[in-house]
């Protein structure tokens, strides 16, 4: 099939490349010329394991191409996937749909033959109805079908998640469009992915409800970890004991920093805003948001106590600053709260991230990026493990000590406390 992905970010690029690898002819469009130029040169603008190889392979076989020319790309394609960002509105909590509506307006004058317009971006309930209205304004009736196909991939695992998804959700009452999309996804369905066709509004809500539920699981175990810390209980035992119950499941029960990233924070806020619009009180999700906002404060309070209430001039190192491992995405990472707070209190911060330095910290006083773990860690008073990259799991801290041993605060519980303590380091973790 001929596909056009509008928006070549984490979702548009990964799904475009994977669709091409499944044998489709895919053109990825973006308004950002620099991004498209670098992709044409084979340079990948984001960090995502395995993505570069797939882009190069499919580009060479001419299944995948890149363009800034929306008109030509849309006119040549049968299925158009909208994959633009839907961030939180500035100064509000609802989803900012301006990029999506702008694209819809542009599309309305480019429909030259029957096209399926698929929303892959995460959008509030009834957004599909709005897109349909915008497209209908240009006498396009019957020449298009607007479908919701929410994307569930996770950064860092995006290719695997796309190729082996748990489920594919197609939201449409149009059986012709539904059949074409089922056919497009058939290679994944035949490998075991569940396929669910629902109404468009249901598909839109499935995405938000899923993200809100996952955010709830993380927040729940983080709060249980707080109780474990007061009662000398290892929160991992609790998570295992809970997770063995098939009704609960073991995933997303790992206590750690506040959840962040490009999805959970904005999607929990947006679903509340949608519910408000429909006079519905989603009190559980509201309290999840509140608890998560408080999470970084709780962890900073622990840092404060670990350092005997003296932050000024303390040398603090962060290993990993993105919102989780295996991604370069800084959106809503909890370090964006923790590092500025510590810097303001007079700490001297070094950080190392496998995806390099971060522009978000350029302007902060006494915050510097180090190119190696060794440079980052040596001479510190406190080393904070913020994300669980494999690079950090095998560190032999003894090799990095010059003089006084530093304290380790492992926010991801990646080390054995016994082993670290045997080496003479003071070791703190989440939920004991
Ligand atoms: P992103 O910011 O990485 O990419 C969006 C891209 O769209 C940008 O490159 C931007 O330049 C481009 N764009 C904006 N307006 C455009 C226009 N008019 N024409 C062409 N290109 C345009 O965003 P993302 O992380 O890929 O997320 C996209 C959507 O997918 C969001 O709704 C998000 O919630 C959802 N989603 C994201 C993830 C994830 O892990 N990142 C997972 C599932 C769903």
CSV table of C-alpha atoms and ligand atoms in Angstrom, one decimal:
chain,number,residue,atom,x,y,z
A,1,UNK,CA,0.0,0.0,0.0
A,2,UNK,CA,1.1,3.6,-0.4
A,3,UNK,CA,1.3,5.3,2.9
A,4,UNK,CA,2.0,8.8,4.0
A,5,UNK,CA,3.1,9.6,7.6
A,6,UNK,CA,2.6,13.2,8.6
A,7,UNK,CA,4.9,14.1,11.4
A,8,UNK,CA,8.3,12.2,11.5
A,9,UNK,CA,8.9,12.1,15.2
A,10,UNK,CA,9.1,9.1,17.6
A,11,UNK,CA,5.8,7.7,16.4
A,12,UNK,CA,5.7,8.8,12.7
A,13,UNK,CA,9.2,7.7,12.0
A,14,UNK,CA,9.1,4.4,13.8
A,15,UNK,CA,5.8,3.3,12.4
A,16,UNK,CA,6.7,4.6,8.9
A,17,UNK,CA,9.9,2.6,8.9
A,18,UNK,CA,8.2,-0.5,10.2
A,19,UNK,CA,5.4,-0.3,7.6
A,20,UNK,CA,8.0,0.1,4.9
A,21,UNK,CA,9.8,-3.0,6.3
A,22,UNK,CA,6.5,-4.9,6.0
A,23,UNK,CA,6.6,-4.2,2.2
A,24,UNK,CA,4.6,-0.9,1.9
A,25,UNK,CA,5.7,2.2,0.1
A,26,UNK,CA,6.0,4.9,2.7
A,27,UNK,CA,6.7,8.6,2.6
A,28,UNK,CA,7.4,10.3,5.8
A,29,UNK,CA,6.6,14.0,5.8
A,30,UNK,CA,7.6,16.7,8.3
A,31,UNK,CA,7.5,20.5,8.3
A,32,UNK,CA,10.9,20.5,9.9
A,33,UNK,CA,13.3,20.7,6.9
A,34,UNK,CA,16.4,20.1,9.0
A,35,UNK,CA,14.9,16.8,10.2
A,36,UNK,CA,14.0,15.7,6.7
A,37,UNK,CA,17.4,16.7,5.3
A,38,UNK,CA,19.2,14.7,8.0
A,39,UNK,CA,17.0,11.7,7.4
A,40,UNK,CA,17.7,11.9,3.7
A,41,UNK,CA,21.4,11.8,4.6
A,42,UNK,CA,20.8,8.7,6.7
A,43,UNK,CA,21.1,10.5,10.0
A,44,UNK,CA,18.5,9.7,12.6
A,45,UNK,CA,17.3,12.7,14.7
A,46,UNK,CA,16.2,10.6,17.7
A,47,UNK,CA,17.8,7.8,19.7
A,48,UNK,CA,15.9,4.6,19.3
A,49,UNK,CA,17.7,1.2,19.3
A,50,UNK,CA,17.6,-0.5,15.9
A,51,UNK,CA,16.0,2.4,14.1
A,52,UNK,CA,19.0,3.6,12.1
A,53,UNK,CA,19.6,0.2,10.5
A,54,UNK,CA,15.9,-0.1,9.4
A,55,UNK,CA,15.9,3.4,8.0
A,56,UNK,CA,19.0,2.8,5.9
A,57,UNK,CA,17.8,-0.6,4.7
A,58,UNK,CA,14.3,0.6,3.6
A,59,UNK,CA,15.6,3.8,2.2
A,60,UNK,CA,18.0,1.9,0.0
A,61,UNK,CA,15.3,-0.5,-1.2
A,62,UNK,CA,13.2,2.6,-2.1
A,63,UNK,CA,10.3,1.5,0.2
A,64,UNK,CA,10.9,4.5,2.4
A,65,UNK,CA,11.4,8.2,1.5
A,66,UNK,CA,11.3,11.6,3.2
A,67,UNK,CA,9.8,14.8,2.1
A,68,UNK,CA,8.6,18.3,3.2
A,69,UNK,CA,6.2,18.4,0.3
A,70,UNK,CA,2.8,17.6,1.9
A,71,UNK,CA,0.8,18.0,-1.2
A,72,UNK,CA,2.7,15.6,-3.4
A,73,UNK,CA,3.1,13.1,-0.6
A,74,UNK,CA,-0.6,13.1,0.2
A,75,UNK,CA,-1.8,13.0,-3.4
A,76,UNK,CA,0.4,9.9,-4.1
A,77,UNK,CA,-0.8,8.0,-1.1
A,78,UNK,CA,-3.9,5.8,-0.2
A,79,UNK,CA,-3.6,6.0,3.6
A,80,UNK,CA,-2.5,9.1,5.5
A,81,UNK,CA,-1.4,8.7,9.1
A,82,UNK,CA,-1.4,11.8,11.2
A,83,UNK,CA,1.4,11.5,13.7
A,84,UNK,CA,2.0,15.1,14.9
A,85,UNK,CA,2.4,16.1,18.5
A,86,UNK,CA,-0.5,16.7,20.9
A,87,UNK,CA,1.2,18.3,23.9
A,88,UNK,CA,-0.5,19.9,26.8
A,89,UNK,CA,-1.9,23.4,26.0
A,90,UNK,CA,0.3,26.2,27.4
A,91,UNK,CA,-1.1,27.3,30.7
A,92,UNK,CA,-3.8,24.6,30.7
A,93,UNK,CA,-4.3,20.9,31.0
A,94,UNK,CA,-6.1,19.9,27.8
A,95,UNK,CA,-4.4,18.6,24.7
A,96,UNK,CA,-3.2,21.2,22.3
A,97,UNK,CA,-4.6,20.0,19.0
A,98,UNK,CA,-3.5,23.0,16.9
A,99,UNK,CA,-0.9,21.0,14.9
A,100,UNK,CA,-3.4,18.3,14.2
A,101,UNK,CA,-6.1,20.7,13.1
A,102,UNK,CA,-3.6,22.6,10.9
A,103,UNK,CA,-2.7,19.3,9.2
A,104,UNK,CA,-6.5,18.5,8.8
A,105,UNK,CA,-7.1,21.9,7.1
A,106,UNK,CA,-4.2,21.3,4.8
A,107,UNK,CA,-5.5,17.9,4.0
A,108,UNK,CA,-8.9,19.1,3.1
A,109,UNK,CA,-7.7,20.6,-0.1
A,110,UNK,CA,-5.5,17.7,-1.0
A,111,UNK,CA,-8.0,14.9,-1.3
A,112,UNK,CA,-7.8,13.9,-5.0
A,113,UNK,CA,-9.2,10.4,-4.6
A,114,UNK,CA,-10.6,8.2,-1.8
A,115,UNK,CA,-8.2,8.3,1.2
A,116,UNK,CA,-8.2,6.9,4.7
A,117,UNK,CA,-7.1,9.5,7.2
A,118,UNK,CA,-5.8,7.8,10.2
A,119,UNK,CA,-5.1,9.5,13.5
A,120,UNK,CA,-2.1,7.9,15.2
A,121,UNK,CA,-1.5,10.9,17.4
A,122,UNK,CA,-3.1,10.5,20.8
A,123,UNK,CA,-6.3,12.6,20.7
A,124,UNK,CA,-9.2,13.3,23.0
A,125,UNK,CA,-12.6,11.7,22.4
A,126,UNK,CA,-14.5,13.4,19.6
A,127,UNK,CA,-11.4,14.7,17.8
A,128,UNK,CA,-12.1,12.3,14.9
A,129,UNK,CA,-15.5,13.9,14.6
A,130,UNK,CA,-13.8,17.4,14.4
A,131,UNK,CA,-11.4,16.2,11.7
A,132,UNK,CA,-14.3,14.8,9.7
A,133,UNK,CA,-16.0,18.2,9.9
A,134,UNK,CA,-12.9,20.0,8.7
A,135,UNK,CA,-12.3,17.7,5.8
A,136,UNK,CA,-16.0,17.9,4.8
A,137,UNK,CA,-15.8,21.7,4.3
A,138,UNK,CA,-14.2,21.3,0.9
A,139,UNK,CA,-16.8,19.2,-0.7
A,140,UNK,CA,-14.9,16.1,-0.1
A,141,UNK,CA,-17.9,14.0,1.1
A,142,UNK,CA,-17.5,10.2,0.5
A,143,UNK,CA,-13.9,10.8,-0.6
A,144,UNK,CA,-12.4,10.0,2.7
A,145,UNK,CA,-12.8,8.0,5.9
A,146,UNK,CA,-11.4,9.2,9.3
A,147,UNK,CA,-10.2,6.4,11.5
A,148,UNK,CA,-8.6,6.3,14.9
A,149,UNK,CA,-5.6,4.0,15.3
A,150,UNK,CA,-3.9,4.9,18.5
A,151,UNK,CA,-0.2,3.9,18.9
A,152,UNK,CA,1.0,2.1,21.9
A,153,UNK,CA,4.7,1.8,21.3
A,154,UNK,CA,7.2,2.7,24.0
A,155,UNK,CA,10.3,4.7,23.3
A,156,UNK,CA,13.4,2.5,23.7
A,157,UNK,CA,11.4,-0.6,22.6
A,158,UNK,CA,9.6,1.1,19.8
A,159,UNK,CA,10.5,-1.2,16.9
A,160,UNK,CA,9.8,-4.4,18.9
A,161,UNK,CA,6.5,-2.9,20.2
A,162,UNK,CA,5.4,-1.9,16.7
A,163,UNK,CA,6.2,-5.3,15.2
A,164,UNK,CA,4.9,-7.4,18.1
A,165,UNK,CA,2.1,-5.2,19.6
A,166,UNK,CA,-0.2,-6.7,22.2
A,167,UNK,CA,-3.1,-5.3,20.3
A,168,UNK,CA,-4.0,-3.2,17.2
A,169,UNK,CA,-7.0,-0.9,17.8
A,170,UNK,CA,-8.9,0.4,14.8
A,171,UNK,CA,-11.7,2.9,15.5
A,172,UNK,CA,-14.1,3.1,12.7
A,173,UNK,CA,-17.7,2.2,11.7
A,174,UNK,CA,-16.7,2.2,8.1
A,175,UNK,CA,-16.2,-1.4,7.2
A,176,UNK,CA,-14.4,-0.6,3.9
A,177,UNK,CA,-11.7,1.4,5.8
A,178,UNK,CA,-11.6,-1.2,8.6
A,179,UNK,CA,-11.0,-4.0,6.1
A,180,UNK,CA,-8.2,-2.1,4.4
A,181,UNK,CA,-6.5,-1.3,7.7
A,182,UNK,CA,-6.9,-4.9,8.9
A,183,UNK,CA,-5.2,-6.0,5.7
A,184,UNK,CA,-2.4,-3.5,6.3
A,185,UNK,CA,-1.8,-4.9,9.8
A,186,UNK,CA,-2.3,-8.5,8.8
A,187,UNK,CA,1.5,-9.4,8.9
A,188,UNK,CA,1.4,-8.4,12.6
A,189,UNK,CA,-2.0,-10.0,13.3
A,190,UNK,CA,-0.8,-13.3,11.8
A,191,UNK,CA,2.2,-13.2,14.3
A,192,UNK,CA,-0.2,-13.0,17.2
A,193,UNK,CA,-1.3,-9.4,17.7
A,194,UNK,CA,-4.9,-9.1,18.9
A,195,UNK,CA,-7.0,-7.0,16.5
A,196,UNK,CA,-9.9,-4.9,17.9
A,197,UNK,CA,-12.2,-2.9,15.8
A,198,UNK,CA,-14.3,-0.4,17.8
A,199,UNK,CA,-16.1,2.9,17.3
A,200,UNK,CA,-13.8,5.8,16.6
A,201,UNK,CA,-14.5,7.4,19.9
A,202,UNK,CA,-13.8,4.1,21.8
A,203,UNK,CA,-10.4,3.8,20.1
A,204,UNK,CA,-9.6,7.4,21.1
A,205,UNK,CA,-10.5,6.7,24.7
A,206,UNK,CA,-8.8,3.3,24.9
A,207,UNK,CA,-5.5,5.1,24.4
A,208,UNK,CA,-6.0,7.6,27.2
A,209,UNK,CA,-7.6,5.0,29.6
A,210,UNK,CA,-4.6,2.7,29.0
A,211,UNK,CA,-2.0,5.4,29.7
A,212,UNK,CA,-3.9,6.6,32.8
A,213,UNK,CA,-4.1,3.1,34.1
A,214,UNK,CA,-0.3,2.5,33.6
A,215,UNK,CA,0.5,5.8,35.3
A,216,UNK,CA,-1.8,4.7,38.2
A,217,UNK,CA,0.2,1.4,38.6
A,218,UNK,CA,3.5,3.3,38.7
A,219,UNK,CA,2.2,5.8,41.2
A,220,UNK,CA,0.6,3.1,43.3
A,221,UNK,CA,3.8,1.2,43.8
A,222,UNK,CA,5.7,4.4,44.4
A,223,UNK,CA,3.4,5.2,47.3
A,224,UNK,CA,3.7,1.6,48.6
A,225,UNK,CA,7.5,2.1,48.4
A,226,UNK,CA,7.1,5.2,50.7
A,227,UNK,CA,5.4,2.9,53.3
A,228,UNK,CA,8.0,0.2,52.8
A,229,UNK,CA,10.7,2.7,53.7
A,230,UNK,CA,9.1,3.4,57.0
A,231,UNK,CA,8.5,-0.2,57.8
A,232,UNK,CA,11.8,-1.8,56.7
A,233,UNK,CA,10.2,-3.8,53.9
A,234,UNK,CA,11.7,-4.4,50.5
A,235,UNK,CA,9.2,-3.0,48.0
A,236,UNK,CA,10.4,-5.5,45.4
A,237,UNK,CA,9.0,-8.3,47.5
A,238,UNK,CA,5.6,-6.5,47.6
A,239,UNK,CA,5.7,-6.0,43.8
A,240,UNK,CA,6.6,-9.7,43.2
A,241,UNK,CA,3.9,-10.8,45.6
A,242,UNK,CA,1.3,-8.6,44.0
A,243,UNK,CA,2.4,-9.3,40.4
A,244,UNK,CA,2.0,-13.0,40.7
A,245,UNK,CA,-1.7,-12.4,40.9
A,246,UNK,CA,-2.7,-12.7,37.3
A,247,UNK,CA,-5.5,-10.1,37.8
A,248,UNK,CA,-2.7,-7.6,38.7
A,249,UNK,CA,0.3,-8.6,36.6
A,250,UNK,CA,3.9,-7.9,37.4
A,251,UNK,CA,4.6,-5.1,34.9
A,252,UNK,CA,4.7,-1.4,35.8
A,253,UNK,CA,5.1,-2.3,39.4
A,254,UNK,CA,8.7,-1.0,39.8
A,255,UNK,CA,9.1,1.8,42.3
A,256,UNK,CA,11.3,4.7,41.2
A,257,UNK,CA,11.2,8.3,40.3
A,258,UNK,CA,8.1,10.1,39.1
A,259,UNK,CA,6.7,8.9,35.8
A,260,UNK,CA,7.6,11.3,32.9
A,261,UNK,CA,8.1,11.2,29.2
A,262,UNK,CA,6.0,12.5,26.3
A,263,UNK,CA,2.9,10.5,27.1
A,264,UNK,CA,1.8,9.8,30.7
A,265,UNK,CA,2.0,13.3,32.1
A,266,UNK,CA,0.2,15.0,29.2
A,267,UNK,CA,-2.3,12.2,28.7
A,268,UNK,CA,-3.4,12.0,32.3
A,269,UNK,CA,-3.9,15.7,32.3
A,270,UNK,CA,-5.8,15.6,29.0
A,271,UNK,CA,-8.2,12.8,30.0
A,272,UNK,CA,-9.1,14.9,33.1
A,273,UNK,CA,-9.8,17.8,30.9
A,274,UNK,CA,-12.0,15.7,28.6
A,275,UNK,CA,-13.9,14.3,31.5
A,276,UNK,CA,-14.5,17.9,32.9
A,277,UNK,CA,-15.9,18.8,29.5
A,278,UNK,CA,-18.4,15.9,29.9
A,279,UNK,CA,-19.1,16.7,33.6
A,280,UNK,CA,-17.4,13.6,34.8
A,281,UNK,CA,-15.1,13.4,37.8
A,282,UNK,CA,-12.1,11.1,37.2
A,283,UNK,CA,-11.0,11.4,40.9
A,284,UNK,CA,-8.5,8.4,40.8
A,285,UNK,CA,-6.6,9.9,37.9
A,286,UNK,CA,-6.6,13.3,39.5
A,287,UNK,CA,-5.0,11.9,42.6
A,288,UNK,CA,-2.4,10.0,40.5
A,289,UNK,CA,-1.4,13.3,38.9
A,290,UNK,CA,-1.1,14.9,42.3
A,291,UNK,CA,0.9,12.1,43.8
A,292,UNK,CA,3.2,12.0,40.8
A,293,UNK,CA,3.8,15.7,41.0
A,294,UNK,CA,4.8,15.2,44.6
A,295,UNK,CA,7.1,12.3,43.9
A,296,UNK,CA,10.2,14.4,43.0
A,297,UNK,CA,9.7,16.4,46.2
A,298,UNK,CA,9.8,13.2,48.2
A,299,UNK,CA,12.9,12.0,46.5
A,300,UNK,CA,14.6,15.4,46.9
A,301,UNK,CA,13.7,15.3,50.6
A,302,UNK,CA,15.5,11.9,50.8
A,303,UNK,CA,18.6,13.4,49.0
A,304,UNK,CA,18.5,16.2,51.6
A,305,UNK,CA,18.4,13.7,54.5
A,306,UNK,CA,21.1,11.4,52.9
A,307,UNK,CA,23.4,14.5,52.7
A,308,UNK,CA,22.7,15.4,56.4
A,309,UNK,CA,20.6,18.4,55.3
A,310,UNK,CA,23.6,20.1,53.7
A,311,UNK,CA,23.2,20.6,50.0
A,312,UNK,CA,25.4,23.7,49.4
A,313,UNK,CA,28.7,22.8,47.6
A,314,UNK,CA,27.9,19.1,47.7
A,315,UNK,CA,29.0,17.3,44.5
A,316,UNK,CA,26.1,15.4,43.2
A,317,UNK,CA,26.2,13.2,40.1
A,318,UNK,CA,23.3,12.0,38.1
A,319,UNK,CA,23.7,8.8,36.0
A,320,UNK,CA,20.9,9.1,33.4
A,321,UNK,CA,18.8,12.2,33.0
A,322,UNK,CA,16.2,11.3,30.4
A,323,UNK,CA,12.8,10.1,31.6
A,324,UNK,CA,13.8,6.5,31.3
A,325,UNK,CA,16.6,4.4,29.8
A,326,UNK,CA,17.1,3.7,26.1
A,327,UNK,CA,15.7,7.0,24.9
A,328,UNK,CA,17.0,10.5,24.5
A,329,UNK,CA,13.6,12.0,25.3
A,330,UNK,CA,13.8,14.6,28.1
A,331,UNK,CA,10.1,15.5,28.0
A,332,UNK,CA,8.8,15.7,31.6
A,333,UNK,CA,11.8,13.8,33.0
A,334,UNK,CA,11.9,14.1,36.7
A,335,UNK,CA,15.5,15.4,36.5
A,336,UNK,CA,13.9,18.6,35.1
A,337,UNK,CA,12.6,19.2,38.6
A,338,UNK,CA,15.4,17.7,40.6
A,339,UNK,CA,18.5,19.2,39.0
A,340,UNK,CA,17.3,22.8,38.9
A,341,UNK,CA,16.2,22.5,42.6
A,342,UNK,CA,19.6,21.1,43.7
A,343,UNK,CA,21.4,23.7,41.6
A,344,UNK,CA,19.4,26.5,43.2
A,345,UNK,CA,20.4,25.1,46.7
A,346,UNK,CA,24.0,25.4,45.8
A,347,UNK,CA,24.9,21.8,44.8
A,348,UNK,CA,27.6,21.2,42.1
A,349,UNK,CA,26.0,18.8,39.6
A,350,UNK,CA,27.6,16.6,37.1
A,351,UNK,CA,25.7,14.2,34.9
A,352,UNK,CA,26.3,11.5,32.4
A,353,UNK,CA,23.7,10.2,30.0
A,354,UNK,CA,24.5,7.7,27.2
A,355,UNK,CA,22.5,9.9,24.8
A,356,UNK,CA,24.8,12.9,25.5
A,357,UNK,CA,24.4,16.4,26.9
A,358,UNK,CA,21.0,18.1,27.3
A,359,UNK,CA,20.1,21.6,26.3
A,360,UNK,CA,17.6,21.8,29.1
A,361,UNK,CA,20.5,22.2,31.6
A,362,UNK,CA,22.7,24.7,29.6
A,363,UNK,CA,21.6,27.7,31.6
A,364,UNK,CA,21.7,26.2,35.0
A,365,UNK,CA,24.5,27.2,37.4
A,366,UNK,CA,27.0,24.5,38.3
A,367,UNK,CA,25.5,21.8,36.1
A,368,UNK,CA,27.9,20.1,33.8
A,369,UNK,CA,27.8,17.2,31.4
A,370,UNK,CA,30.5,14.6,31.5
A,371,UNK,CA,31.4,12.3,28.6
A,372,UNK,CA,32.2,9.2,30.6
A,373,UNK,CA,30.8,7.5,33.7
A,374,UNK,CA,34.2,7.7,35.3
A,375,UNK,CA,34.5,11.5,34.9
A,376,UNK,CA,31.0,12.0,36.2
A,377,UNK,CA,31.4,9.8,39.2
A,378,UNK,CA,34.9,10.6,40.5
A,379,UNK,CA,35.1,13.1,43.3
A,380,UNK,CA,31.4,13.1,44.0
A,381,UNK,CA,29.7,13.1,47.4
A,382,UNK,CA,26.6,11.5,46.1
A,383,UNK,CA,25.9,9.5,43.0
A,384,UNK,CA,22.2,9.2,41.9
A,385,UNK,CA,21.2,6.4,39.6
A,386,UNK,CA,18.2,8.0,37.8
A,387,UNK,CA,17.7,5.6,34.9
A,388,UNK,CA,18.5,2.0,34.4
A,389,UNK,CA,20.7,1.8,31.3
A,390,UNK,CA,22.6,-1.4,30.9
A,391,UNK,CA,25.8,0.7,30.9
A,392,UNK,CA,25.1,1.5,34.6
A,393,UNK,CA,24.3,-2.1,35.7
A,394,UNK,CA,27.8,-3.4,35.5
A,395,UNK,CA,29.7,-0.4,37.0
A,396,UNK,CA,32.4,-1.4,39.5
A,397,UNK,CA,32.3,1.7,41.6
A,398,UNK,CA,35.5,0.7,43.4
A,399,UNK,CA,37.4,1.5,40.2
A,400,UNK,CA,36.1,5.1,40.3
A,401,UNK,CA,37.0,6.1,43.8
A,402,UNK,CA,39.8,8.5,44.5
A,403,UNK,CA,40.0,9.2,48.2
A,404,UNK,CA,36.7,9.4,50.0
A,405,UNK,CA,33.9,6.9,49.0
A,406,UNK,CA,30.8,8.5,47.6
A,407,UNK,CA,27.2,7.7,48.7
A,408,UNK,CA,25.0,5.9,46.2
A,409,UNK,CA,21.3,6.6,45.8
A,410,UNK,CA,19.9,4.0,43.5
A,411,UNK,CA,16.5,5.3,42.4
A,412,UNK,CA,16.0,2.3,40.1
A,413,UNK,CA,17.1,-0.5,42.4
A,414,UNK,CA,19.6,-1.9,39.9
A,415,UNK,CA,22.2,-3.0,42.3
A,416,UNK,CA,22.4,-5.6,45.1
A,417,UNK,CA,22.6,-3.6,48.2
A,418,UNK,CA,24.7,-6.3,49.9
A,419,UNK,CA,27.3,-6.2,47.2
A,420,UNK,CA,27.6,-2.4,47.2
A,421,UNK,CA,27.7,-2.2,50.9
A,422,UNK,CA,30.4,-5.0,51.0
A,423,UNK,CA,32.5,-2.6,48.9
A,424,UNK,CA,32.2,-0.1,51.6
A,425,UNK,CA,29.8,2.4,50.0
A,426,UNK,CA,26.8,3.9,51.7
A,427,UNK,CA,23.9,2.7,49.7
A,428,UNK,CA,20.3,4.0,49.6
A,429,UNK,CA,17.5,2.9,47.4
A,430,UNK,CA,13.7,3.2,46.9
A,431,UNK,CA,11.4,1.3,49.2
A,432,UNK,CA,14.5,-0.3,50.9
B,1,LIG,P1,7.2,14.3,18.1
B,1,LIG,O1,7.1,15.7,18.7
B,1,LIG,O2,8.4,13.5,18.3
B,1,LIG,O3,6.9,14.4,16.5
B,1,LIG,C1,5.9,15.1,15.9
B,1,LIG,C2,6.4,15.6,14.6
B,1,LIG,O4,5.4,16.2,13.9
B,1,LIG,C3,7.5,16.7,14.7
B,1,LIG,O5,8.7,16.2,13.9
B,1,LIG,C4,6.9,17.9,14.0
B,1,LIG,O6,7.9,18.7,13.3
B,1,LIG,C5,5.9,17.3,13.1
B,1,LIG,N1,4.9,18.2,12.6
B,1,LIG,C6,4.1,19.0,13.4
B,1,LIG,N2,3.3,19.7,12.6
B,1,LIG,C7,3.4,19.3,11.3
B,1,LIG,C8,2.9,19.6,10.1
B,1,LIG,N3,1.9,20.5,10.0
B,1,LIG,N4,3.3,18.9,9.0
B,1,LIG,C9,4.3,18.0,9.1
B,1,LIG,N5,4.9,17.7,10.2
B,1,LIG,C10,4.4,18.3,11.4
B,1,LIG,O7,5.9,13.6,18.7
B,1,LIG,P2,5.8,12.0,19.0
B,1,LIG,O8,6.5,11.7,20.3
B,1,LIG,O9,6.1,11.2,17.8
B,1,LIG,O10,4.2,11.9,19.3
B,1,LIG,C11,3.3,12.1,18.2
B,1,LIG,C12,1.9,11.6,18.7
B,1,LIG,O11,2.0,10.3,19.1
B,1,LIG,C13,1.5,12.4,20.0
B,1,LIG,O12,0.1,12.5,20.0
B,1,LIG,C14,1.8,11.4,21.1
B,1,LIG,O13,1.0,11.5,22.3
B,1,LIG,C15,1.6,10.0,20.4
B,1,LIG,N6,2.4,8.9,21.0
B,1,LIG,C16,3.7,9.1,21.3
B,1,LIG,C17,4.4,8.0,21.8
B,1,LIG,C18,5.9,8.2,22.2
B,1,LIG,O14,6.4,7.3,22.8
B,1,LIG,N7,6.5,9.3,21.8
B,1,LIG,C19,3.8,6.8,21.9
B,1,LIG,C20,2.5,6.6,21.5
B,1,LIG,C21,1.8,7.7,21.1
